Amino acid sequence: MKHSPRLWTVLSCSLLVASLGAGATACGSGDNPLSARPYDAGEQVAFNQAAGGRPVDPNKPLEVTTKGGEARITDVTVVDTHGRRLAGELSAKGDRWHNTASMAAGVRYTVTVSTENGKGAPGQRTISFDTTPAKGVLKVEFGPEEGKYGVGQPLTADLSEPVKDKAARAVVERGLVVTAPAGVEGAWHWVDDKTLHYRPKEYWPANTEVSVRSNLEGVLIQDHLYGAAAKPLKLEIGDRVEVTTDASSHYLTFKRNGEVINTIPVTTGKPGFSTRNGVKVVLGKQYYVQMRGDTVGIGGSEYYNLPVYYATRVTWSGEYVHAAPWSVGSHGYANVSHGCTGMSTGNAAWFYENITEGDIVQVINSIGDDMDIFGNGFGDWNMDWKDWRQGSALLKGTQEGRSPVDQARLRPTV
């Protein structure tokens, strides 16, 4: 996200009138010096960076000063190639301006200085210079792949280098800009030093668009490590699909946009292989999977090697919702699987056609463990929102709600 500049502007009465139009009369005078174009203030201001010269080190300060004592600086704007303003501070006397934030690497800056002479006439001077490219860069790759997803799909950001320092993490978060429907409250959460997940407080609104982009290109992250350009990502969010599997009643309920559209008899994991409780996000679908027990550490008398059809994946460790014609007699009555949710081939085909990546699949009333929050798919929704916010370098320790920090980090669509 952009750094918000703190540009101190000193306005005189005459300057204020000038902003109303060149033909205006200043403070009752019929001969207004402000009615003319700003003169070239090149002889009145000095820059510590040479215009059009060799690229400069972005770690060195940028300074603008007056010379000769004939004028004072009234305003300074410094804008880089990407339209980002450089924060700075103007002295009370108007004789010096300096940057208060680090310059970006590998960009061109345009500096526009406004002045006022002893008679109140405005002057202006503009220069441009380049900064040297970064030697160390932090790359960001957003996920998932562009496409259509369910309301439970988190956004991910994978970093090329570890970021451990809290201040550096805050810089990264400010630069990762999420655009979502108005009123959506969301936050980034650091999974580890190189991975962030973003989710809203509630599921994404159905049938909307969500996008994320990086504004970190050239921005100093830490210790000569600068942000690199990143490919933005846009997701289309579909219907609100919520599946609830009750392991004790042995039935699955399929809801679309709040309406129950199907109830399916199922079997889940038997004792010793009980299905995980909790909210899971659909990771993908495969028409055919050859499932073998040894791939998930199951051998001996429990070993299996089966062709499985209409397989919807919900964990990386091998939990699926799939066709299980070999156990159809137990569907709706008993739990006999090795952890997956099984149903008849006909029901599995229907489920397969109506479910999509990013949809919600929740298991309740199982005697098994709880779904991992990270590392085995997307268990993000199993973390309380208050705890989720604590994983943000910007929001940790702040009061829950629509704080200025929350609002500044989210760009709502109109």
mmCIF file of C-alpha atoms in Angstrom:
data_model
loop_
_atom_site.group_PDB
_atom_site.id
_atom_site.type_symbol
_atom_site.label_atom_id
_atom_site.label_comp_id
_atom_site.label_asym_id
_atom_site.label_seq_id
_atom_site.Cartn_x
_atom_site.Cartn_y
_atom_site.Cartn_z
ATOM 1 C CA MET A 1 0.000 0.000 0.000
ATOM 2 C CA LYS A 2 1.183 3.538 -0.612
ATOM 3 C CA HIS A 3 2.998 5.520 2.028
ATOM 4 C CA SER A 4 0.857 8.560 2.782
ATOM 5 C CA PRO A 5 3.008 11.672 2.410
ATOM 6 C CA ARG A 6 3.232 14.339 5.079
ATOM 7 C CA LEU A 7 3.808 17.403 2.950
ATOM 8 C CA TRP A 8 3.820 20.614 4.959
ATOM 9 C CA THR A 9 2.525 23.564 2.954
ATOM 10 C CA VAL A 10 2.863 27.199 3.993
ATOM 11 C CA LEU A 11 0.265 29.351 2.304
ATOM 12 C CA SER A 12 0.164 33.126 2.252
ATOM 13 C CA CYS A 13 -2.960 35.143 1.554
ATOM 14 C CA SER A 14 -1.728 35.784 -1.941
ATOM 15 C CA LEU A 15 -1.059 32.104 -2.611
ATOM 16 C CA LEU A 16 -4.541 31.186 -1.449
ATOM 17 C CA VAL A 17 -6.057 33.675 -3.856
ATOM 18 C CA ALA A 18 -3.866 32.368 -6.654
ATOM 19 C CA SER A 19 -5.414 28.950 -6.230
ATOM 20 C CA LEU A 20 -8.805 30.477 -7.075
ATOM 21 C CA GLY A 21 -7.715 31.559 -10.526
ATOM 22 C CA ALA A 22 -5.175 33.657 -12.357
ATOM 23 C CA GLY A 23 -7.628 36.517 -12.871
ATOM 24 C CA ALA A 24 -8.569 36.903 -9.193
ATOM 25 C CA THR A 25 -7.693 40.014 -7.174
ATOM 26 C CA ALA A 26 -5.425 39.384 -4.171
ATOM 27 C CA CYS A 27 -6.291 41.107 -0.889
ATOM 28 C CA GLY A 28 -7.768 44.118 -2.635
ATOM 29 C CA SER A 29 -4.720 44.908 -4.800
ATOM 30 C CA GLY A 30 -5.313 45.748 -8.431
ATOM 31 C CA ASP A 31 -1.745 44.819 -9.349
ATOM 32 C CA ASN A 32 -1.467 41.216 -8.205
ATOM 33 C CA PRO A 33 1.934 39.570 -8.757
ATOM 34 C CA LEU A 34 0.199 36.205 -8.612
ATOM 35 C CA SER A 35 -1.749 36.860 -11.801
ATOM 36 C CA ALA A 36 1.372 36.016 -13.816
ATOM 37 C CA ARG A 37 2.769 32.552 -14.464
ATOM 38 C CA PRO A 38 5.203 31.215 -11.833
ATOM 39 C CA TYR A 39 8.718 32.318 -12.610
ATOM 40 C CA ASP A 40 11.650 29.895 -12.856
ATOM 41 C CA ALA A 41 12.917 29.501 -9.297
ATOM 42 C CA GLY A 42 16.106 27.739 -10.389
ATOM 43 C CA GLU A 43 18.282 30.531 -9.016
ATOM 44 C CA GLN A 44 16.533 30.442 -5.637
ATOM 45 C CA VAL A 45 16.531 26.756 -4.712
ATOM 46 C CA ALA A 46 19.219 24.090 -4.549
ATOM 47 C CA PHE A 47 18.938 20.287 -4.727
ATOM 48 C CA ASN A 48 21.385 17.790 -3.300
ATOM 49 C CA GLN A 49 20.573 15.449 -6.221
ATOM 50 C CA ALA A 50 21.718 16.323 -9.739
ATOM 51 C CA ALA A 51 19.010 16.383 -12.397
ATOM 52 C CA GLY A 52 19.525 13.961 -15.282
ATOM 53 C CA GLY A 53 22.803 12.738 -13.892
ATOM 54 C CA ARG A 54 24.006 9.354 -12.779
ATOM 55 C CA PRO A 55 21.419 7.308 -10.787
ATOM 56 C CA VAL A 56 21.606 8.049 -7.080
ATOM 57 C CA ASP A 57 21.582 5.791 -4.046
ATOM 58 C CA PRO A 58 17.991 5.629 -2.721
ATOM 59 C CA ASN A 59 19.350 5.354 0.820
ATOM 60 C CA LYS A 60 20.782 8.863 0.650
ATOM 61 C CA PRO A 61 18.503 11.714 1.786
ATOM 62 C CA LEU A 62 16.818 14.077 -0.638
ATOM 63 C CA GLU A 63 17.057 17.722 0.344
ATOM 64 C CA VAL A 64 15.827 20.999 -1.155
ATOM 65 C CA THR A 65 17.073 24.318 0.265
ATOM 66 C CA THR A 66 16.758 28.017 -0.562
ATOM 67 C CA LYS A 67 19.727 30.114 -1.549
ATOM 68 C CA GLY A 68 20.319 33.845 -1.601
ATOM 69 C CA GLY A 69 17.644 34.606 0.986
ATOM 70 C CA GLU A 70 15.271 36.022 -1.660
ATOM 71 C CA ALA A 71 12.567 33.359 -1.502
ATOM 72 C CA ARG A 72 11.036 30.712 0.639
ATOM 73 C CA ILE A 73 9.716 27.263 -0.231
ATOM 74 C CA THR A 74 5.933 26.900 0.025
ATOM 75 C CA ASP A 75 5.446 23.346 -1.231
ATOM 76 C CA VAL A 76 7.394 20.315 -2.447
ATOM 77 C CA THR A 77 5.961 17.253 -4.190
ATOM 78 C CA VAL A 78 8.105 14.247 -5.047
ATOM 79 C CA VAL A 79 6.451 11.552 -7.185
ATOM 80 C CA ASP A 80 8.008 8.364 -8.532
ATOM 81 C CA THR A 81 7.398 6.374 -11.705
ATOM 82 C CA HIS A 82 4.450 4.552 -10.132
ATOM 83 C CA GLY A 83 2.692 7.705 -8.955
ATOM 84 C CA ARG A 84 3.726 7.239 -5.321
ATOM 85 C CA ARG A 85 4.475 10.405 -3.360
ATOM 86 C CA LEU A 86 7.540 10.570 -1.173
ATOM 87 C CA ALA A 87 6.794 11.748 2.361
ATOM 88 C CA GLY A 88 8.729 14.808 3.470
ATOM 89 C CA GLU A 89 8.820 17.749 5.845
ATOM 90 C CA LEU A 90 9.178 21.492 5.232
ATOM 91 C CA SER A 91 10.814 23.693 7.840
ATOM 92 C CA ALA A 92 8.742 26.420 9.504
ATOM 93 C CA LYS A 93 10.883 29.106 7.843
ATOM 94 C CA GLY A 94 10.393 27.552 4.430
ATOM 95 C CA ASP A 95 14.148 27.334 3.829
ATOM 96 C CA ARG A 96 14.557 23.534 3.794
ATOM 97 C CA TRP A 97 12.627 20.392 2.805
ATOM 98 C CA HIS A 98 13.812 16.816 3.321
ATOM 99 C CA ASN A 99 12.304 13.382 2.864
ATOM 100 C CA THR A 100 11.049 11.509 5.940
ATOM 101 C CA ALA A 101 10.610 8.134 4.202
ATOM 102 C CA SER A 102 13.109 6.084 2.223
ATOM 103 C CA MET A 103 13.212 6.545 -1.529
ATOM 104 C CA ALA A 104 12.364 3.614 -3.772
ATOM 105 C CA ALA A 105 15.034 1.838 -5.803
ATOM 106 C CA GLY A 106 15.088 1.627 -9.597
ATOM 107 C CA VAL A 107 12.580 4.412 -10.245
ATOM 108 C CA ARG A 108 12.551 7.962 -11.598
ATOM 109 C CA TYR A 109 11.530 10.754 -9.249
ATOM 110 C CA THR A 110 10.077 14.065 -10.345
ATOM 111 C CA VAL A 111 10.527 16.866 -7.808
ATOM 112 C CA THR A 112 8.372 19.995 -8.088
ATOM 113 C CA VAL A 113 9.250 22.894 -5.782
ATOM 114 C CA SER A 114 6.953 25.885 -5.333
ATOM 115 C CA THR A 115 8.383 29.122 -3.940
ATOM 116 C CA GLU A 116 7.367 32.685 -3.095
ATOM 117 C CA ASN A 117 9.595 35.728 -3.353
ATOM 118 C CA GLY A 118 9.548 38.837 -1.130
ATOM 119 C CA LYS A 119 6.756 40.398 -3.185
ATOM 120 C CA GLY A 120 4.567 37.317 -2.988
ATOM 121 C CA ALA A 121 5.092 36.239 -6.587
ATOM 122 C CA PRO A 122 5.103 32.466 -7.065
ATOM 123 C CA GLY A 123 8.021 30.576 -8.503
ATOM 124 C CA GLN A 124 8.484 26.962 -9.481
ATOM 125 C CA ARG A 125 11.289 24.558 -10.270
ATOM 126 C CA THR A 126 11.060 20.920 -11.434
ATOM 127 C CA ILE A 127 13.822 18.352 -11.752
ATOM 128 C CA SER A 128 13.917 14.590 -12.324
ATOM 129 C CA PHE A 129 16.463 11.973 -11.334
ATOM 130 C CA ASP A 130 16.771 8.194 -11.223
ATOM 131 C CA THR A 131 17.618 5.921 -8.313
ATOM 132 C CA THR A 132 19.873 2.909 -8.643
ATOM 133 C CA PRO A 133 18.234 -0.527 -9.037
ATOM 134 C CA ALA A 134 18.017 -2.769 -5.986
ATOM 135 C CA LYS A 135 20.630 -5.479 -5.580
ATOM 136 C CA GLY A 136 18.416 -7.566 -3.325
ATOM 137 C CA VAL A 137 14.728 -7.962 -4.164
ATOM 138 C CA LEU A 138 11.721 -9.452 -2.427
ATOM 139 C CA LYS A 139 9.383 -11.157 -4.879
ATOM 140 C CA VAL A 140 5.718 -11.772 -4.100
ATOM 141 C CA GLU A 141 3.585 -14.434 -5.759
ATOM 142 C CA PHE A 142 -0.149 -14.308 -5.152
ATOM 143 C CA GLY A 143 -2.446 -17.311 -5.050
ATOM 144 C CA PRO A 144 -4.534 -19.148 -5.962
ATOM 145 C CA GLU A 145 -4.487 -19.082 -9.752
ATOM 146 C CA GLU A 146 -6.851 -16.638 -11.403
ATOM 147 C CA GLY A 147 -10.351 -18.053 -11.873
ATOM 148 C CA LYS A 148 -13.701 -18.645 -10.191
ATOM 149 C CA TYR A 149 -13.813 -19.792 -6.566
ATOM 150 C CA GLY A 150 -16.163 -20.316 -3.663
ATOM 151 C CA VAL A 151 -16.743 -17.862 -0.826
ATOM 152 C CA GLY A 152 -14.219 -19.593 1.455
ATOM 153 C CA GLN A 153 -11.128 -19.166 -0.721
ATOM 154 C CA PRO A 154 -8.305 -17.317 1.114
ATOM 155 C CA LEU A 155 -5.786 -15.190 -0.775
ATOM 156 C CA THR A 156 -2.137 -16.164 -0.350
ATOM 157 C CA ALA A 157 1.134 -14.277 -0.740
ATOM 158 C CA ASP A 158 4.376 -16.260 -0.990
ATOM 159 C CA LEU A 159 7.583 -14.285 -0.445
ATOM 160 C CA SER A 160 10.936 -15.127 -2.002
ATOM 161 C CA GLU A 161 12.859 -14.148 1.142
ATOM 162 C CA PRO A 162 12.023 -14.515 4.844
ATOM 163 C CA VAL A 163 10.776 -11.405 6.638
ATOM 164 C CA LYS A 164 11.020 -11.665 10.434
ATOM 165 C CA ASP A 165 11.277 -8.091 11.677
ATOM 166 C CA LYS A 166 7.934 -6.593 12.756
ATOM 167 C CA ALA A 167 8.587 -3.239 11.102
ATOM 168 C CA ALA A 168 9.574 -4.937 7.838
ATOM 169 C CA ARG A 169 6.440 -7.096 7.984
ATOM 170 C CA ALA A 170 4.363 -3.956 8.398
ATOM 171 C CA VAL A 171 5.956 -2.524 5.238
ATOM 172 C CA VAL A 172 5.083 -5.700 3.349
ATOM 173 C CA GLU A 173 1.455 -5.671 4.535
ATOM 174 C CA ARG A 174 1.000 -2.013 3.602
ATOM 175 C CA GLY A 175 2.142 -2.847 0.102
ATOM 176 C CA LEU A 176 -0.260 -5.772 -0.452
ATOM 177 C CA VAL A 177 -3.506 -4.108 -1.489
ATOM 178 C CA VAL A 178 -6.745 -6.091 -1.524
ATOM 179 C CA THR A 179 -9.758 -4.762 -3.423
ATOM 180 C CA ALA A 180 -13.054 -6.218 -2.239
ATOM 181 C CA PRO A 181 -16.748 -5.292 -2.098
ATOM 182 C CA ALA A 182 -17.586 -2.332 0.129
ATOM 183 C CA GLY A 183 -18.087 -3.202 3.779
ATOM 184 C CA VAL A 184 -15.883 -6.301 3.751
ATOM 185 C CA GLU A 185 -13.509 -6.452 6.714
ATOM 186 C CA GLY A 186 -10.381 -8.519 6.194
ATOM 187 C CA ALA A 187 -6.753 -8.959 7.259
ATOM 188 C CA TRP A 188 -3.453 -10.567 6.347
ATOM 189 C CA HIS A 189 -2.084 -13.231 8.697
ATOM 190 C CA TRP A 190 1.565 -14.306 8.748
ATOM 191 C CA VAL A 191 1.610 -18.106 8.527
ATOM 192 C CA ASP A 192 5.413 -18.083 8.667
ATOM 193 C CA ASP A 193 8.291 -15.800 7.655
ATOM 194 C CA LYS A 194 7.584 -16.277 3.940
ATOM 195 C CA THR A 195 3.830 -16.899 3.735
ATOM 196 C CA LEU A 196 0.768 -14.718 4.310
ATOM 197 C CA HIS A 197 -2.919 -15.577 4.038
ATOM 198 C CA TYR A 198 -5.715 -13.034 3.642
ATOM 199 C CA ARG A 199 -9.329 -13.729 4.546
ATOM 200 C CA PRO A 200 -12.322 -11.588 5.431
ATOM 201 C CA LYS A 201 -13.967 -11.730 8.835
ATOM 202 C CA GLU A 202 -16.877 -13.590 7.264
ATOM 203 C CA TYR A 203 -16.952 -15.500 3.969
ATOM 204 C CA TRP A 204 -16.611 -13.434 0.796
ATOM 205 C CA PRO A 205 -19.926 -12.046 -0.465
ATOM 206 C CA ALA A 206 -21.346 -14.307 -3.180
ATOM 207 C CA ASN A 207 -21.072 -13.417 -6.865
ATOM 208 C CA THR A 208 -18.528 -10.635 -6.482
ATOM 209 C CA GLU A 209 -14.915 -9.965 -7.471
ATOM 210 C CA VAL A 210 -11.807 -9.804 -5.299
ATOM 211 C CA SER A 211 -8.356 -8.692 -6.399
ATOM 212 C CA VAL A 212 -4.930 -8.204 -4.870
ATOM 213 C CA ARG A 213 -1.863 -6.336 -6.094
ATOM 214 C CA SER A 214 1.529 -5.365 -4.762
ATOM 215 C CA ASN A 215 2.659 -1.791 -4.376
ATOM 216 C CA LEU A 216 6.096 -2.831 -3.126
ATOM 217 C CA GLU A 217 8.138 -2.391 -6.297
ATOM 218 C CA GLY A 218 11.276 -0.473 -5.352
ATOM 219 C CA VAL A 219 10.168 -0.016 -1.724
ATOM 220 C CA LEU A 220 12.770 -0.656 0.982
ATOM 221 C CA ILE A 221 11.718 -3.674 3.077
ATOM 222 C CA GLN A 222 14.775 -4.277 5.245
ATOM 223 C CA ASP A 223 18.592 -4.176 5.065
ATOM 224 C CA HIS A 224 18.956 -3.259 1.367
ATOM 225 C CA LEU A 225 16.106 -5.619 0.414
ATOM 226 C CA TYR A 226 13.604 -3.919 -1.889
ATOM 227 C CA GLY A 227 10.273 -5.040 -3.261
ATOM 228 C CA ALA A 228 10.078 -6.371 -6.815
ATOM 229 C CA ALA A 229 7.260 -6.049 -9.340
ATOM 230 C CA ALA A 230 4.500 -8.624 -8.835
ATOM 231 C CA LYS A 231 1.721 -9.948 -11.039
ATOM 232 C CA PRO A 232 -1.693 -8.860 -9.711
ATOM 233 C CA LEU A 233 -4.483 -11.368 -9.175
ATOM 234 C CA LYS A 234 -8.245 -11.183 -9.654
ATOM 235 C CA LEU A 235 -10.727 -13.806 -8.450
ATOM 236 C CA GLU A 236 -14.368 -14.224 -9.323
ATOM 237 C CA ILE A 237 -16.398 -15.365 -6.327
ATOM 238 C CA GLY A 238 -19.372 -17.607 -7.119
ATOM 239 C CA ASP A 239 -22.404 -18.723 -5.134
ATOM 240 C CA ARG A 240 -22.219 -19.259 -1.402
ATOM 241 C CA VAL A 241 -21.932 -23.045 -1.194
ATOM 242 C CA GLU A 242 -21.725 -24.559 2.297
ATOM 243 C CA VAL A 243 -21.563 -28.296 2.873
ATOM 244 C CA THR A 244 -22.022 -29.751 6.359
ATOM 245 C CA THR A 245 -21.208 -33.387 7.050
ATOM 246 C CA ASP A 246 -22.586 -34.731 10.325
ATOM 247 C CA ALA A 247 -20.443 -37.733 11.226
ATOM 248 C CA SER A 248 -22.888 -38.864 13.914
ATOM 249 C CA SER A 249 -26.041 -38.797 11.765
ATOM 250 C CA HIS A 250 -24.135 -39.972 8.657
ATOM 251 C CA TYR A 251 -25.738 -37.332 6.420
ATOM 252 C CA LEU A 252 -24.341 -34.497 4.330
ATOM 253 C CA THR A 253 -26.308 -31.270 3.799
ATOM 254 C CA PHE A 254 -25.611 -29.173 0.718
ATOM 255 C CA LYS A 255 -26.642 -25.494 0.832
ATOM 256 C CA ARG A 256 -26.434 -22.929 -1.953
ATOM 257 C CA ASN A 257 -26.970 -19.262 -1.055
ATOM 258 C CA GLY A 258 -28.605 -20.276 2.203
ATOM 259 C CA GLU A 259 -31.019 -22.829 0.711
ATOM 260 C CA VAL A 260 -30.705 -26.582 1.287
ATOM 261 C CA ILE A 261 -30.717 -28.189 -2.161
ATOM 262 C CA ASN A 262 -29.638 -31.751 -1.311
ATOM 263 C CA THR A 263 -29.232 -34.120 1.616
ATOM 264 C CA ILE A 264 -26.988 -37.132 0.996
ATOM 265 C CA PRO A 265 -26.394 -40.284 3.092
ATOM 266 C CA VAL A 266 -22.662 -40.755 3.690
ATOM 267 C CA THR A 267 -20.061 -42.675 5.629
ATOM 268 C CA THR A 268 -17.048 -41.018 7.299
ATOM 269 C CA GLY A 269 -13.946 -42.296 9.104
ATOM 270 C CA LYS A 270 -14.238 -45.287 11.390
ATOM 271 C CA PRO A 271 -12.609 -45.368 14.853
ATOM 272 C CA GLY A 272 -8.862 -44.986 14.509
ATOM 273 C CA PHE A 273 -9.337 -43.201 11.180
ATOM 274 C CA SER A 274 -11.991 -40.663 12.178
ATOM 275 C CA THR A 275 -12.563 -37.714 9.837
ATOM 276 C CA ARG A 276 -11.257 -34.363 11.060
ATOM 277 C CA ASN A 277 -13.772 -31.934 12.518
ATOM 278 C CA GLY A 278 -13.842 -28.357 11.312
ATOM 279 C CA VAL A 279 -14.184 -26.093 8.302
ATOM 280 C CA LYS A 280 -12.242 -27.104 5.196
ATOM 281 C CA VAL A 281 -11.958 -25.403 1.817
ATOM 282 C CA VAL A 282 -12.215 -27.404 -1.394
ATOM 283 C CA LEU A 283 -8.702 -27.678 -2.885
ATOM 284 C CA GLY A 284 -9.615 -29.280 -6.216
ATOM 285 C CA LYS A 285 -11.458 -32.045 -8.030
ATOM 286 C CA GLN A 286 -10.319 -35.176 -9.865
ATOM 287 C CA TYR A 287 -12.594 -37.461 -11.855
ATOM 288 C CA TYR A 288 -10.339 -40.453 -11.116
ATOM 289 C CA VAL A 289 -7.790 -41.126 -8.372
ATOM 290 C CA GLN A 290 -6.027 -44.404 -7.575
ATOM 291 C CA MET A 291 -6.036 -44.425 -3.773
ATOM 292 C CA ARG A 292 -3.470 -46.558 -1.943
ATOM 293 C CA GLY A 293 -3.130 -46.939 1.801
ATOM 294 C CA ASP A 294 0.662 -46.815 1.819
ATOM 295 C CA THR A 295 0.654 -43.247 0.425
ATOM 296 C CA VAL A 296 -0.893 -42.053 3.705
ATOM 297 C CA GLY A 297 0.871 -44.485 6.028
ATOM 298 C CA ILE A 298 -1.824 -47.179 6.144
ATOM 299 C CA GLY A 299 -0.708 -50.772 5.757
ATOM 300 C CA GLY A 300 -1.268 -54.254 7.087
ATOM 301 C CA SER A 301 -4.844 -55.445 7.346
ATOM 302 C CA GLU A 302 -6.108 -51.894 6.685
ATOM 303 C CA TYR A 303 -4.229 -51.500 3.413
ATOM 304 C CA TYR A 304 -6.298 -50.608 0.363
ATOM 305 C CA ASN A 305 -5.692 -49.998 -3.339
ATOM 306 C CA LEU A 306 -8.857 -48.737 -5.020
ATOM 307 C CA PRO A 307 -9.890 -46.826 -8.135
ATOM 308 C CA VAL A 308 -11.909 -43.840 -6.883
ATOM 309 C CA TYR A 309 -14.178 -41.629 -8.994
ATOM 310 C CA TYR A 310 -15.643 -38.153 -8.517
ATOM 311 C CA ALA A 311 -13.054 -37.195 -5.907
ATOM 312 C CA THR A 312 -13.250 -33.735 -4.291
ATOM 313 C CA ARG A 313 -10.151 -32.949 -2.234
ATOM 314 C CA VAL A 314 -10.302 -31.030 1.064
ATOM 315 C CA THR A 315 -6.864 -31.722 2.662
ATOM 316 C CA TRP A 316 -3.376 -32.259 1.308
ATOM 317 C CA SER A 317 -3.009 -35.378 3.473
ATOM 318 C CA GLY A 318 -5.594 -37.198 1.392
ATOM 319 C CA GLU A 319 -9.075 -36.451 2.708
ATOM 320 C CA TYR A 320 -11.665 -36.456 -0.083
ATOM 321 C CA VAL A 321 -15.392 -36.516 -0.638
ATOM 322 C CA HIS A 322 -15.808 -39.267 -3.232
ATOM 323 C CA ALA A 323 -17.789 -42.172 -4.648
ATOM 324 C CA ALA A 324 -17.596 -45.291 -2.444
ATOM 325 C CA PRO A 325 -19.833 -47.929 -4.035
ATOM 326 C CA TRP A 326 -18.108 -50.706 -2.022
ATOM 327 C CA SER A 327 -19.650 -49.342 1.232
ATOM 328 C CA VAL A 328 -23.048 -48.190 -0.019
ATOM 329 C CA GLY A 329 -24.813 -50.386 2.570
ATOM 330 C CA SER A 330 -23.281 -48.266 5.355
ATOM 331 C CA HIS A 331 -24.162 -44.889 3.890
ATOM 332 C CA GLY A 332 -26.488 -43.104 6.289
ATOM 333 C CA TYR A 333 -25.905 -45.745 8.993
ATOM 334 C CA ALA A 334 -22.263 -46.249 9.953
ATOM 335 C CA ASN A 335 -18.745 -44.829 9.613
ATOM 336 C CA VAL A 336 -16.504 -47.344 7.860
ATOM 337 C CA SER A 337 -13.998 -45.303 5.782
ATOM 338 C CA HIS A 338 -10.340 -44.499 6.421
ATOM 339 C CA GLY A 339 -11.134 -40.793 6.885
ATOM 340 C CA CYS A 340 -12.769 -39.738 3.637
ATOM 341 C CA THR A 341 -16.455 -38.977 3.192
ATOM 342 C CA GLY A 342 -17.969 -41.654 0.955
ATOM 343 C CA MET A 343 -21.274 -41.726 -0.900
ATOM 344 C CA SER A 344 -22.918 -43.572 -3.782
ATOM 345 C CA THR A 345 -21.549 -43.065 -7.276
ATOM 346 C CA GLY A 346 -24.683 -41.187 -8.351
ATOM 347 C CA ASN A 347 -24.561 -38.855 -5.380
ATOM 348 C CA ALA A 348 -20.803 -38.346 -5.795
ATOM 349 C CA ALA A 349 -21.292 -37.399 -9.454
ATOM 350 C CA TRP A 350 -23.924 -34.831 -8.439
ATOM 351 C CA PHE A 351 -21.689 -33.472 -5.678
ATOM 352 C CA TYR A 352 -18.730 -33.287 -8.075
ATOM 353 C CA GLU A 353 -20.730 -31.270 -10.598
ATOM 354 C CA ASN A 354 -22.063 -28.817 -8.014
ATOM 355 C CA ILE A 355 -18.973 -28.162 -5.901
ATOM 356 C CA THR A 356 -16.081 -25.895 -6.863
ATOM 357 C CA GLU A 357 -12.661 -24.944 -5.542
ATOM 358 C CA GLY A 358 -12.980 -22.531 -2.633
ATOM 359 C CA ASP A 359 -16.349 -23.869 -1.440
ATOM 360 C CA ILE A 360 -16.848 -24.690 2.238
ATOM 361 C CA VAL A 361 -16.994 -28.294 3.524
ATOM 362 C CA GLN A 362 -17.487 -28.593 7.287
ATOM 363 C CA VAL A 363 -17.419 -31.775 9.345
ATOM 364 C CA ILE A 364 -19.195 -31.857 12.711
ATOM 365 C CA ASN A 365 -19.709 -34.430 15.469
ATOM 366 C CA SER A 366 -16.763 -36.613 14.513
ATOM 367 C CA ILE A 367 -14.682 -38.277 17.234
ATOM 368 C CA GLY A 368 -11.569 -37.345 15.249
ATOM 369 C CA ASP A 369 -9.069 -34.524 15.666
ATOM 370 C CA ASP A 370 -9.695 -30.955 14.576
ATOM 371 C CA MET A 371 -8.645 -29.668 11.166
ATOM 372 C CA ASP A 372 -5.207 -28.043 11.143
ATOM 373 C CA ILE A 373 -5.431 -24.299 10.588
ATOM 374 C CA PHE A 374 -2.370 -24.248 8.320
ATOM 375 C CA GLY A 375 -0.301 -26.867 6.537
ATOM 376 C CA ASN A 376 -2.942 -29.371 5.454
ATOM 377 C CA GLY A 377 -5.038 -27.271 3.120
ATOM 378 C CA PHE A 378 -7.008 -24.190 4.113
ATOM 379 C CA GLY A 379 -8.159 -24.454 7.699
ATOM 380 C CA ASP A 380 -8.066 -20.671 8.024
ATOM 381 C CA TRP A 381 -11.737 -20.403 8.995
ATOM 382 C CA ASN A 382 -11.161 -22.459 12.128
ATOM 383 C CA MET A 383 -9.258 -19.588 13.731
ATOM 384 C CA ASP A 384 -11.261 -17.019 15.673
ATOM 385 C CA TRP A 385 -11.275 -13.597 13.993
ATOM 386 C CA LYS A 386 -9.715 -11.925 17.030
ATOM 387 C CA ASP A 387 -6.804 -14.365 16.905
ATOM 388 C CA TRP A 388 -6.536 -14.009 13.128
ATOM 389 C CA ARG A 389 -5.989 -10.252 13.481
ATOM 390 C CA GLN A 390 -3.190 -10.904 15.952
ATOM 391 C CA GLY A 391 -1.263 -12.532 13.098
ATOM 392 C CA SER A 392 -1.108 -9.193 11.288
ATOM 393 C CA ALA A 393 1.902 -6.928 11.835
ATOM 394 C CA LEU A 394 -0.399 -3.926 11.396
ATOM 395 C CA LEU A 395 -3.380 -5.036 13.468
ATOM 396 C CA LYS A 396 -1.759 -6.950 16.323
ATOM 397 C CA GLY A 397 -2.611 -5.287 19.601
ATOM 398 C CA THR A 398 -5.275 -3.041 18.093
ATOM 399 C CA GLN A 399 -8.953 -3.110 18.958
ATOM 400 C CA GLU A 400 -11.095 -5.396 16.835
ATOM 401 C CA GLY A 401 -13.382 -3.620 14.406
ATOM 402 C CA ARG A 402 -13.325 -1.214 11.510
ATOM 403 C CA SER A 403 -10.371 0.791 12.766
ATOM 404 C CA PRO A 404 -8.565 3.326 10.534
ATOM 405 C CA VAL A 405 -5.828 0.721 10.062
ATOM 406 C CA ASP A 406 -8.359 -1.868 8.869
ATOM 407 C CA GLN A 407 -9.919 0.566 6.425
ATOM 408 C CA ALA A 408 -6.614 1.848 5.086
ATOM 409 C CA ARG A 409 -5.474 -1.651 4.174
ATOM 410 C CA LEU A 410 -8.580 -2.600 2.204
ATOM 411 C CA ARG A 411 -9.610 -0.973 -1.058
ATOM 412 C CA PRO A 412 -13.386 -1.459 -1.451
ATOM 413 C CA THR A 413 -14.960 -1.569 -4.854
ATOM 414 C CA VAL A 414 -17.693 0.954 -5.507
#
